[in-house]
Amino acid sequence: MKQKIIDYLNDIQAFSTDNSESIEAFRIKYLGSKGIIKELFADFKQVEPALKKEIGQSLNKLRNTATDKINELKENLETVGSEKNIYGDLTRPGEQIELGSRHPISIVKNQIIDVFSRIGFTVSEGPEIEDDWHNFTALNLPEYHPARDMQDTFFIEKDPDMLLRTHTSSVQVRYMENNKPPIRTISPGRVFRNEDISARAHCIFHQIEGLYIDTDVSFADLKQTLLYFTKEMFGKSKIRLRPSYFPFTEPSAEVDIYWGLETETDYRITKGTGWLEIMGCGMVDPNVLKNANIDPEVYTGYAFGMGIERIAMLLYQIPDIRMFYENDIRFLEQFKSVM
Ligand code: PHE
């Protein structure tokens, strides 16, 4: 028994921890109601009378040592904890707060919205799951119209009338149905096309659509607005309009900006021409106005649409569209300084 007490004493003296759970486990082991010291005191009854004094003293010592040890460990724990939480080293530099960054798509979208809201455009949105009418038919693309094939569509299997919108032009129709001219709105949003994914194309991307309807809106108004936009957005003021075709606008055009040929990158992205295509546009087709119950004899309008990824790739020289959707923190962190 003597040897046992000495061993326990050594064990207690050597014990150390800064964790409150192990202190409690230690307390239960030695001082608990079924603990080592309780047991020793029970065995003490059988000790020969001649040894009772000596063993009794060392048992008391053992108990006091264990109690002191636990109090000491608990005290240490409290001071360490409070130092961390309240006092600590007041000269220590503050802890850095990690700031996040906006996604480049959001940055560019907000910039475009900003440019157009300065000339009176409001922002409107519509559903991503669209019906055939708003995505195609009302936009002068009746069933079997060959131009439907210009945009490979994801249809909803259970309901052939429903699909994932292929462009934000669907929001034009909804806006015209619900608002009277004059109309001046831009609609940003996600669009979906059943296309192979590559460095230049993705099956999900973002567009922003503009629509302006009033009496006497002319192609010249469209041109001025585009010029204003490219100046504000890119700081470039040379644009050209190439005749094109969209079923919902007549006449239709593709807008190029003169990017310049100053650097090697300029050569590469403009394929040596200096010109870059940035969007499609045109005068709203009278059939589209009619479909939305707007009288084409009284009102005219223009519309334009562009891909947000494309603009962001230009502005930030991003070589691969897939980088927008990979959520790679090393890519996203680079936009911390831009709001
Ligand atoms: N909706 C067209 C597209 O997705 C872009 C566009 C919008 C063209 C408005 C003209 C007018 O390609």
mmCIF file of N, CA and C in Angstrom, residues 129-234:
data_model
loop_
_atom_site.group_PDB
_atom_site.id
_atom_site.type_symbol
_atom_site.label_atom_id
_atom_site.label_comp_id
_atom_site.label_asym_id
_atom_site.label_seq_id
_atom_site.Cartn_x
_atom_site.Cartn_y
_atom_site.Cartn_z
ATOM 1 N N ILE A 129 -36.857 30.307 -65.972
ATOM 2 C CA ILE A 129 -37.663 29.275 -66.630
ATOM 3 C C ILE A 129 -38.810 30.012 -67.320
ATOM 4 N N GLU A 130 -38.802 29.963 -68.628
ATOM 5 C CA GLU A 130 -39.688 30.823 -69.407
ATOM 6 C C GLU A 130 -40.653 29.972 -70.231
ATOM 7 N N ASP A 131 -41.737 30.607 -70.705
ATOM 8 C CA ASP A 131 -42.598 29.868 -71.632
ATOM 9 C C ASP A 131 -42.215 30.250 -73.070
ATOM 10 N N ASP A 132 -42.684 29.457 -73.978
ATOM 11 C CA ASP A 132 -42.352 29.622 -75.390
ATOM 12 C C ASP A 132 -42.718 31.019 -75.893
ATOM 13 N N TRP A 133 -43.860 31.513 -75.425
ATOM 14 C CA TRP A 133 -44.339 32.818 -75.885
ATOM 15 C C TRP A 133 -43.318 33.930 -75.615
ATOM 16 N N HIS A 134 -42.847 34.016 -74.390
ATOM 17 C CA HIS A 134 -41.964 35.139 -74.048
ATOM 18 C C HIS A 134 -40.559 34.986 -74.612
ATOM 19 N N ASN A 135 -40.108 33.745 -74.749
ATOM 20 C CA ASN A 135 -38.737 33.558 -75.251
ATOM 21 C C ASN A 135 -38.678 33.586 -76.776
ATOM 22 N N PHE A 136 -39.747 33.105 -77.422
ATOM 23 C CA PHE A 136 -39.712 32.977 -78.885
ATOM 24 C C PHE A 136 -40.881 33.649 -79.602
ATOM 25 N N THR A 137 -42.081 33.127 -79.410
ATOM 26 C CA THR A 137 -43.209 33.518 -80.257
ATOM 27 C C THR A 137 -43.472 35.031 -80.258
ATOM 28 N N ALA A 138 -43.532 35.622 -79.078
ATOM 29 C CA ALA A 138 -43.824 37.057 -79.014
ATOM 30 C C ALA A 138 -42.697 37.873 -79.632
ATOM 31 N N LEU A 139 -41.510 37.295 -79.699
ATOM 32 C CA LEU A 139 -40.355 37.997 -80.271
ATOM 33 C C LEU A 139 -40.250 37.742 -81.781
ATOM 34 N N ASN A 140 -41.400 37.479 -82.378
ATOM 35 C CA ASN A 140 -41.441 37.300 -83.827
ATOM 36 C C ASN A 140 -40.731 36.018 -84.278
ATOM 37 N N LEU A 141 -40.747 35.030 -83.414
ATOM 38 C CA LEU A 141 -40.150 33.733 -83.729
ATOM 39 C C LEU A 141 -41.211 32.653 -83.573
ATOM 40 N N PRO A 142 -42.209 32.616 -84.490
ATOM 41 C CA PRO A 142 -43.264 31.606 -84.349
ATOM 42 C C PRO A 142 -42.701 30.194 -84.482
ATOM 43 N N GLU A 143 -43.548 29.226 -84.133
ATOM 44 C CA GLU A 143 -43.140 27.831 -84.224
ATOM 45 C C GLU A 143 -42.612 27.556 -85.632
ATOM 46 N N TYR A 144 -41.611 26.754 -85.728
ATOM 47 C CA TYR A 144 -40.984 26.347 -87.000
ATOM 48 C C TYR A 144 -40.188 27.463 -87.676
ATOM 49 N N HIS A 145 -40.078 28.626 -87.000
ATOM 50 C CA HIS A 145 -39.244 29.675 -87.579
ATOM 51 C C HIS A 145 -37.783 29.203 -87.566
ATOM 52 N N PRO A 146 -37.102 29.265 -88.709
ATOM 53 C CA PRO A 146 -35.741 28.706 -88.750
ATOM 54 C C PRO A 146 -34.775 29.378 -87.768
ATOM 55 N N ALA A 147 -35.045 30.648 -87.448
ATOM 56 C CA ALA A 147 -34.109 31.354 -86.568
ATOM 57 C C ALA A 147 -34.127 30.824 -85.140
ATOM 58 N N ARG A 148 -35.114 29.971 -84.816
ATOM 59 C CA ARG A 148 -35.096 29.347 -83.488
ATOM 60 C C ARG A 148 -33.821 28.540 -83.293
ATOM 61 N N ASP A 149 -33.284 28.061 -84.396
ATOM 62 C CA ASP A 149 -32.066 27.249 -84.313
ATOM 63 C C ASP A 149 -30.816 28.078 -84.021
ATOM 64 N N MET A 150 -30.942 29.426 -84.086
ATOM 65 C CA MET A 150 -29.787 30.258 -83.760
ATOM 66 C C MET A 150 -29.385 30.063 -82.302
ATOM 67 N N GLN A 151 -30.352 29.698 -81.471
ATOM 68 C CA GLN A 151 -30.078 29.533 -80.045
ATOM 69 C C GLN A 151 -30.516 28.131 -79.626
ATOM 70 N N ASP A 152 -29.528 27.271 -79.336
ATOM 71 C CA ASP A 152 -29.851 25.896 -78.939
ATOM 72 C C ASP A 152 -30.487 25.883 -77.564
ATOM 73 N N THR A 153 -31.676 25.341 -77.501
ATOM 74 C CA THR A 153 -32.503 25.536 -76.319
ATOM 75 C C THR A 153 -32.595 24.299 -75.433
ATOM 76 N N PHE A 154 -32.596 24.526 -74.126
ATOM 77 C CA PHE A 154 -32.907 23.460 -73.163
ATOM 78 C C PHE A 154 -34.406 23.500 -72.923
ATOM 79 N N PHE A 155 -35.106 22.452 -73.323
ATOM 80 C CA PHE A 155 -36.540 22.402 -73.066
ATOM 81 C C PHE A 155 -36.807 21.625 -71.786
ATOM 82 N N ILE A 156 -37.923 21.950 -71.135
ATOM 83 C CA ILE A 156 -38.312 21.201 -69.940
ATOM 84 C C ILE A 156 -39.100 19.994 -70.432
ATOM 85 N N GLU A 157 -38.611 18.807 -70.094
ATOM 86 C CA GLU A 157 -39.162 17.585 -70.684
ATOM 87 C C GLU A 157 -40.659 17.405 -70.439
ATOM 88 N N LYS A 158 -41.086 17.679 -69.203
ATOM 89 C CA LYS A 158 -42.469 17.381 -68.830
ATOM 90 C C LYS A 158 -43.463 18.315 -69.508
ATOM 91 N N ASP A 159 -42.999 19.515 -69.891
ATOM 92 C CA ASP A 159 -43.912 20.490 -70.460
ATOM 93 C C ASP A 159 -43.240 21.151 -71.663
ATOM 94 N N PRO A 160 -43.613 20.738 -72.865
ATOM 95 C CA PRO A 160 -42.916 21.222 -74.062
ATOM 96 C C PRO A 160 -43.032 22.729 -74.255
ATOM 97 N N ASP A 161 -43.943 23.361 -73.504
ATOM 98 C CA ASP A 161 -44.102 24.802 -73.645
ATOM 99 C C ASP A 161 -43.089 25.578 -72.785
ATOM 100 N N MET A 162 -42.402 24.870 -71.888
ATOM 101 C CA MET A 162 -41.492 25.546 -70.964
ATOM 102 C C MET A 162 -40.041 25.274 -71.335
ATOM 103 N N LEU A 163 -39.190 26.253 -71.073
ATOM 104 C CA LEU A 163 -37.778 26.122 -71.438
ATOM 105 C C LEU A 163 -36.931 27.029 -70.553
ATOM 106 N N LEU A 164 -35.619 26.840 -70.614
ATOM 107 C CA LEU A 164 -34.721 27.768 -69.932
ATOM 108 C C LEU A 164 -34.451 28.901 -70.915
ATOM 109 N N ARG A 165 -34.671 30.125 -70.512
ATOM 110 C CA ARG A 165 -34.583 31.236 -71.468
ATOM 111 C C ARG A 165 -33.198 31.265 -72.140
ATOM 112 N N THR A 166 -33.224 31.522 -73.440
ATOM 113 C CA THR A 166 -31.978 31.519 -74.202
ATOM 114 C C THR A 166 -31.399 32.921 -74.312
ATOM 115 N N HIS A 167 -32.201 33.913 -73.951
ATOM 116 C CA HIS A 167 -31.718 35.298 -73.950
ATOM 117 C C HIS A 167 -32.585 36.138 -73.019
ATOM 118 N N THR A 168 -32.086 37.311 -72.653
ATOM 119 C CA THR A 168 -32.867 38.163 -71.761
ATOM 120 C C THR A 168 -33.915 38.966 -72.535
ATOM 121 N N SER A 169 -34.010 38.753 -73.846
ATOM 122 C CA SER A 169 -35.039 39.445 -74.628
ATOM 123 C C SER A 169 -36.437 39.072 -74.138
ATOM 124 N N SER A 170 -36.543 37.920 -73.464
ATOM 125 C CA SER A 170 -37.847 37.522 -72.916
ATOM 126 C C SER A 170 -38.347 38.564 -71.907
ATOM 127 N N VAL A 171 -37.421 39.217 -71.222
ATOM 128 C CA VAL A 171 -37.829 40.212 -70.226
ATOM 129 C C VAL A 171 -38.418 41.459 -70.908
ATOM 130 N N GLN A 172 -37.904 41.778 -72.112
ATOM 131 C CA GLN A 172 -38.491 42.859 -72.937
ATOM 132 C C GLN A 172 -39.984 42.672 -73.056
ATOM 133 N N VAL A 173 -40.360 41.449 -73.477
ATOM 134 C CA VAL A 173 -41.773 41.162 -73.742
ATOM 135 C C VAL A 173 -42.581 41.332 -72.466
ATOM 136 N N ARG A 174 -42.084 40.741 -71.378
ATOM 137 C CA ARG A 174 -42.807 40.865 -70.106
ATOM 138 C C ARG A 174 -42.945 42.319 -69.684
ATOM 139 N N TYR A 175 -41.892 43.076 -69.878
ATOM 140 C CA TYR A 175 -41.936 44.481 -69.457
ATOM 141 C C TYR A 175 -42.951 45.262 -70.288
ATOM 142 N N MET A 176 -42.955 44.997 -71.616
ATOM 143 C CA MET A 176 -43.907 45.708 -72.485
ATOM 144 C C MET A 176 -45.347 45.330 -72.164
ATOM 145 N N GLU A 177 -45.554 44.064 -71.773
ATOM 146 C CA GLU A 177 -46.909 43.627 -71.436
ATOM 147 C C GLU A 177 -47.423 44.332 -70.182
ATOM 148 N N ASN A 178 -46.501 44.659 -69.292
ATOM 149 C CA ASN A 178 -46.926 45.188 -67.994
ATOM 150 C C ASN A 178 -46.717 46.683 -67.800
ATOM 151 N N ASN A 179 -46.088 47.348 -68.775
ATOM 152 C CA ASN A 179 -45.837 48.786 -68.618
ATOM 153 C C ASN A 179 -46.198 49.522 -69.902
ATOM 154 N N LYS A 180 -46.663 50.745 -69.725
ATOM 155 C CA LYS A 180 -47.011 51.561 -70.896
ATOM 156 C C LYS A 180 -45.810 52.413 -71.296
ATOM 157 N N PRO A 181 -45.657 52.707 -72.613
ATOM 158 C CA PRO A 181 -44.574 53.595 -73.014
ATOM 159 C C PRO A 181 -44.802 54.986 -72.397
ATOM 160 N N PRO A 182 -43.788 55.813 -72.215
ATOM 161 C CA PRO A 182 -42.401 55.522 -72.564
ATOM 162 C C PRO A 182 -41.758 54.446 -71.667
ATOM 163 N N ILE A 183 -40.981 53.592 -72.330
ATOM 164 C CA ILE A 183 -40.300 52.513 -71.616
ATOM 165 C C ILE A 183 -38.805 52.694 -71.787
ATOM 166 N N ARG A 184 -38.100 52.612 -70.691
ATOM 167 C CA ARG A 184 -36.644 52.707 -70.746
ATOM 168 C C ARG A 184 -36.110 51.766 -69.683
ATOM 169 N N THR A 185 -35.714 50.564 -70.087
ATOM 170 C CA THR A 185 -35.314 49.594 -69.062
ATOM 171 C C THR A 185 -34.156 48.717 -69.534
ATOM 172 N N ILE A 186 -33.362 48.272 -68.592
ATOM 173 C CA ILE A 186 -32.355 47.257 -68.916
ATOM 174 C C ILE A 186 -32.593 46.041 -68.032
ATOM 175 N N SER A 187 -32.335 44.863 -68.611
ATOM 176 C CA SER A 187 -32.624 43.615 -67.915
ATOM 177 C C SER A 187 -31.396 42.721 -67.896
ATOM 178 N N PRO A 188 -30.743 42.637 -66.760
ATOM 179 C CA PRO A 188 -29.616 41.714 -66.654
ATOM 180 C C PRO A 188 -30.109 40.345 -66.195
ATOM 181 N N GLY A 189 -29.393 39.299 -66.560
ATOM 182 C CA GLY A 189 -29.806 37.989 -66.057
ATOM 183 C C GLY A 189 -29.052 36.837 -66.673
ATOM 184 N N ARG A 190 -29.323 35.650 -66.108
ATOM 185 C CA ARG A 190 -28.674 34.435 -66.556
ATOM 186 C C ARG A 190 -29.429 33.836 -67.721
ATOM 187 N N VAL A 191 -28.710 33.325 -68.694
ATOM 188 C CA VAL A 191 -29.363 32.671 -69.836
ATOM 189 C C VAL A 191 -28.706 31.318 -70.085
ATOM 190 N N PHE A 192 -29.400 30.474 -70.829
ATOM 191 C CA PHE A 192 -28.978 29.076 -70.957
ATOM 192 C C PHE A 192 -29.016 28.632 -72.410
ATOM 193 N N ARG A 193 -27.952 28.006 -72.861
ATOM 194 C CA ARG A 193 -27.963 27.457 -74.223
ATOM 195 C C ARG A 193 -27.275 26.109 -74.250
ATOM 196 N N ASN A 194 -27.871 25.230 -75.021
ATOM 197 C CA ASN A 194 -27.368 23.861 -75.091
ATOM 198 C C ASN A 194 -26.138 23.800 -76.008
ATOM 199 N N GLU A 195 -25.043 24.342 -75.498
ATOM 200 C CA GLU A 195 -23.837 24.430 -76.316
ATOM 201 C C GLU A 195 -22.689 23.717 -75.646
ATOM 202 N N ASP A 196 -21.723 23.280 -76.438
ATOM 203 C CA ASP A 196 -20.533 22.667 -75.864
ATOM 204 C C ASP A 196 -19.746 23.723 -75.103
ATOM 205 N N ILE A 197 -19.198 23.301 -73.979
ATOM 206 C CA ILE A 197 -18.423 24.239 -73.170
ATOM 207 C C ILE A 197 -17.001 24.320 -73.708
ATOM 208 N N SER A 198 -16.522 25.549 -73.885
ATOM 209 C CA SER A 198 -15.147 25.743 -74.347
ATOM 210 C C SER A 198 -14.601 27.015 -73.690
ATOM 211 N N ALA A 199 -13.442 27.446 -74.130
ATOM 212 C CA ALA A 199 -12.855 28.658 -73.556
ATOM 213 C C ALA A 199 -13.690 29.891 -73.910
ATOM 214 N N ARG A 200 -14.458 29.815 -75.000
ATOM 215 C CA ARG A 200 -15.218 30.975 -75.478
ATOM 216 C C ARG A 200 -16.716 30.885 -75.210
ATOM 217 N N ALA A 201 -17.212 29.679 -74.953
ATOM 218 C CA ALA A 201 -18.659 29.518 -74.816
ATOM 219 C C ALA A 201 -19.000 28.651 -73.611
ATOM 220 N N HIS A 202 -20.161 28.946 -73.022
ATOM 221 C CA HIS A 202 -20.616 28.129 -71.895
ATOM 222 C C HIS A 202 -22.117 27.914 -72.038
ATOM 223 N N CYS A 203 -22.637 26.881 -71.368
ATOM 224 C CA CYS A 203 -24.074 26.643 -71.509
ATOM 225 C C CYS A 203 -24.879 27.563 -70.591
ATOM 226 N N ILE A 204 -24.216 28.151 -69.597
ATOM 227 C CA ILE A 204 -24.869 29.160 -68.765
ATOM 228 C C ILE A 204 -24.026 30.416 -68.836
ATOM 229 N N PHE A 205 -24.646 31.529 -69.164
ATOM 230 C CA PHE A 205 -23.906 32.790 -69.114
ATOM 231 C C PHE A 205 -24.876 33.938 -68.824
ATOM 232 N N HIS A 206 -24.374 35.155 -68.879
ATOM 233 C CA HIS A 206 -25.206 36.300 -68.488
ATOM 234 C C HIS A 206 -25.330 37.301 -69.629
ATOM 235 N N GLN A 207 -26.504 37.873 -69.722
ATOM 236 C CA GLN A 207 -26.721 38.916 -70.723
ATOM 237 C C GLN A 207 -27.304 40.139 -70.045
ATOM 238 N N ILE A 208 -27.218 41.249 -70.752
ATOM 239 C CA ILE A 208 -27.962 42.424 -70.305
ATOM 240 C C ILE A 208 -28.633 42.996 -71.544
ATOM 241 N N GLU A 209 -29.919 43.240 -71.406
ATOM 242 C CA GLU A 209 -30.729 43.664 -72.541
ATOM 243 C C GLU A 209 -31.208 45.083 -72.296
ATOM 244 N N GLY A 210 -31.249 45.896 -73.326
ATOM 245 C CA GLY A 210 -31.775 47.249 -73.165
ATOM 246 C C GLY A 210 -32.982 47.446 -74.060
ATOM 247 N N LEU A 211 -33.961 48.208 -73.580
ATOM 248 C CA LEU A 211 -35.167 48.466 -74.370
ATOM 249 C C LEU A 211 -35.623 49.904 -74.151
ATOM 250 N N TYR A 212 -35.897 50.588 -75.274
ATOM 251 C CA TYR A 212 -36.346 51.977 -75.181
ATOM 252 C C TYR A 212 -37.496 52.158 -76.152
ATOM 253 N N ILE A 213 -38.663 52.519 -75.636
ATOM 254 C CA ILE A 213 -39.829 52.708 -76.505
ATOM 255 C C ILE A 213 -40.517 54.028 -76.169
ATOM 256 N N ASP A 214 -40.759 54.804 -77.223
ATOM 257 C CA ASP A 214 -41.441 56.089 -77.027
ATOM 258 C C ASP A 214 -41.939 56.524 -78.402
ATOM 259 N N THR A 215 -42.557 57.695 -78.483
ATOM 260 C CA THR A 215 -42.904 58.205 -79.811
ATOM 261 C C THR A 215 -41.619 58.758 -80.429
ATOM 262 N N ASP A 216 -41.462 58.566 -81.705
ATOM 263 C CA ASP A 216 -40.316 59.130 -82.437
ATOM 264 C C ASP A 216 -38.938 58.649 -82.002
ATOM 265 N N VAL A 217 -38.814 57.413 -81.573
ATOM 266 C CA VAL A 217 -37.470 56.886 -81.292
ATOM 267 C C VAL A 217 -36.871 56.435 -82.626
ATOM 268 N N SER A 218 -35.677 56.886 -82.910
ATOM 269 C CA SER A 218 -35.094 56.567 -84.213
ATOM 270 C C SER A 218 -33.779 55.811 -84.059
ATOM 271 N N PHE A 219 -33.275 55.356 -85.202
ATOM 272 C CA PHE A 219 -32.002 54.645 -85.218
ATOM 273 C C PHE A 219 -30.871 55.561 -84.738
ATOM 274 N N ALA A 220 -31.023 56.862 -84.992
ATOM 275 C CA ALA A 220 -30.003 57.817 -84.542
ATOM 276 C C ALA A 220 -29.921 57.841 -83.016
ATOM 277 N N ASP A 221 -31.098 57.698 -82.350
ATOM 278 C CA ASP A 221 -31.098 57.658 -80.881
ATOM 279 C C ASP A 221 -30.325 56.441 -80.385
ATOM 280 N N LEU A 222 -30.562 55.318 -81.081
ATOM 281 C CA LEU A 222 -29.857 54.091 -80.712
ATOM 282 C C LEU A 222 -28.354 54.298 -80.814
ATOM 283 N N LYS A 223 -27.946 54.881 -81.918
ATOM 284 C CA LYS A 223 -26.522 55.078 -82.168
ATOM 285 C C LYS A 223 -25.872 55.972 -81.111
ATOM 286 N N GLN A 224 -26.577 57.036 -80.753
ATOM 287 C CA GLN A 224 -26.048 57.947 -79.732
ATOM 288 C C GLN A 224 -25.919 57.251 -78.379
ATOM 289 N N THR A 225 -26.929 56.433 -78.068
ATOM 290 C CA THR A 225 -26.894 55.726 -76.788
ATOM 291 C C THR A 225 -25.716 54.755 -76.752
ATOM 292 N N LEU A 226 -25.489 54.059 -77.867
ATOM 293 C CA LEU A 226 -24.387 53.103 -77.933
ATOM 294 C C LEU A 226 -23.039 53.817 -77.801
ATOM 295 N N LEU A 227 -22.964 54.959 -78.432
ATOM 296 C CA LEU A 227 -21.731 55.740 -78.378
ATOM 297 C C LEU A 227 -21.456 56.196 -76.937
ATOM 298 N N TYR A 228 -22.523 56.679 -76.305
ATOM 299 C CA TYR A 228 -22.409 57.096 -74.891
ATOM 300 C C TYR A 228 -21.936 55.916 -74.042
ATOM 301 N N PHE A 229 -22.543 54.746 -74.290
ATOM 302 C CA PHE A 229 -22.194 53.566 -73.496
ATOM 303 C C PHE A 229 -20.732 53.161 -73.665
ATOM 304 N N THR A 230 -20.276 53.097 -74.913
ATOM 305 C CA THR A 230 -18.893 52.636 -75.126
ATOM 306 C C THR A 230 -17.882 53.639 -74.574
ATOM 307 N N LYS A 231 -18.224 54.936 -74.630
ATOM 308 C CA LYS A 231 -17.328 55.943 -74.036
ATOM 309 C C LYS A 231 -17.229 55.741 -72.533
ATOM 310 N N GLU A 232 -18.390 55.578 -71.880
ATOM 311 C CA GLU A 232 -18.413 55.458 -70.424
ATOM 312 C C GLU A 232 -17.773 54.154 -69.959
ATOM 313 N N MET A 233 -18.056 53.096 -70.709
ATOM 314 C CA MET A 233 -17.659 51.760 -70.256
ATOM 315 C C MET A 233 -16.196 51.463 -70.575
ATOM 316 N N PHE A 234 -15.774 51.811 -71.766
ATOM 317 C CA PHE A 234 -14.431 51.420 -72.203
ATOM 318 C C PHE A 234 -13.513 52.613 -72.450
#
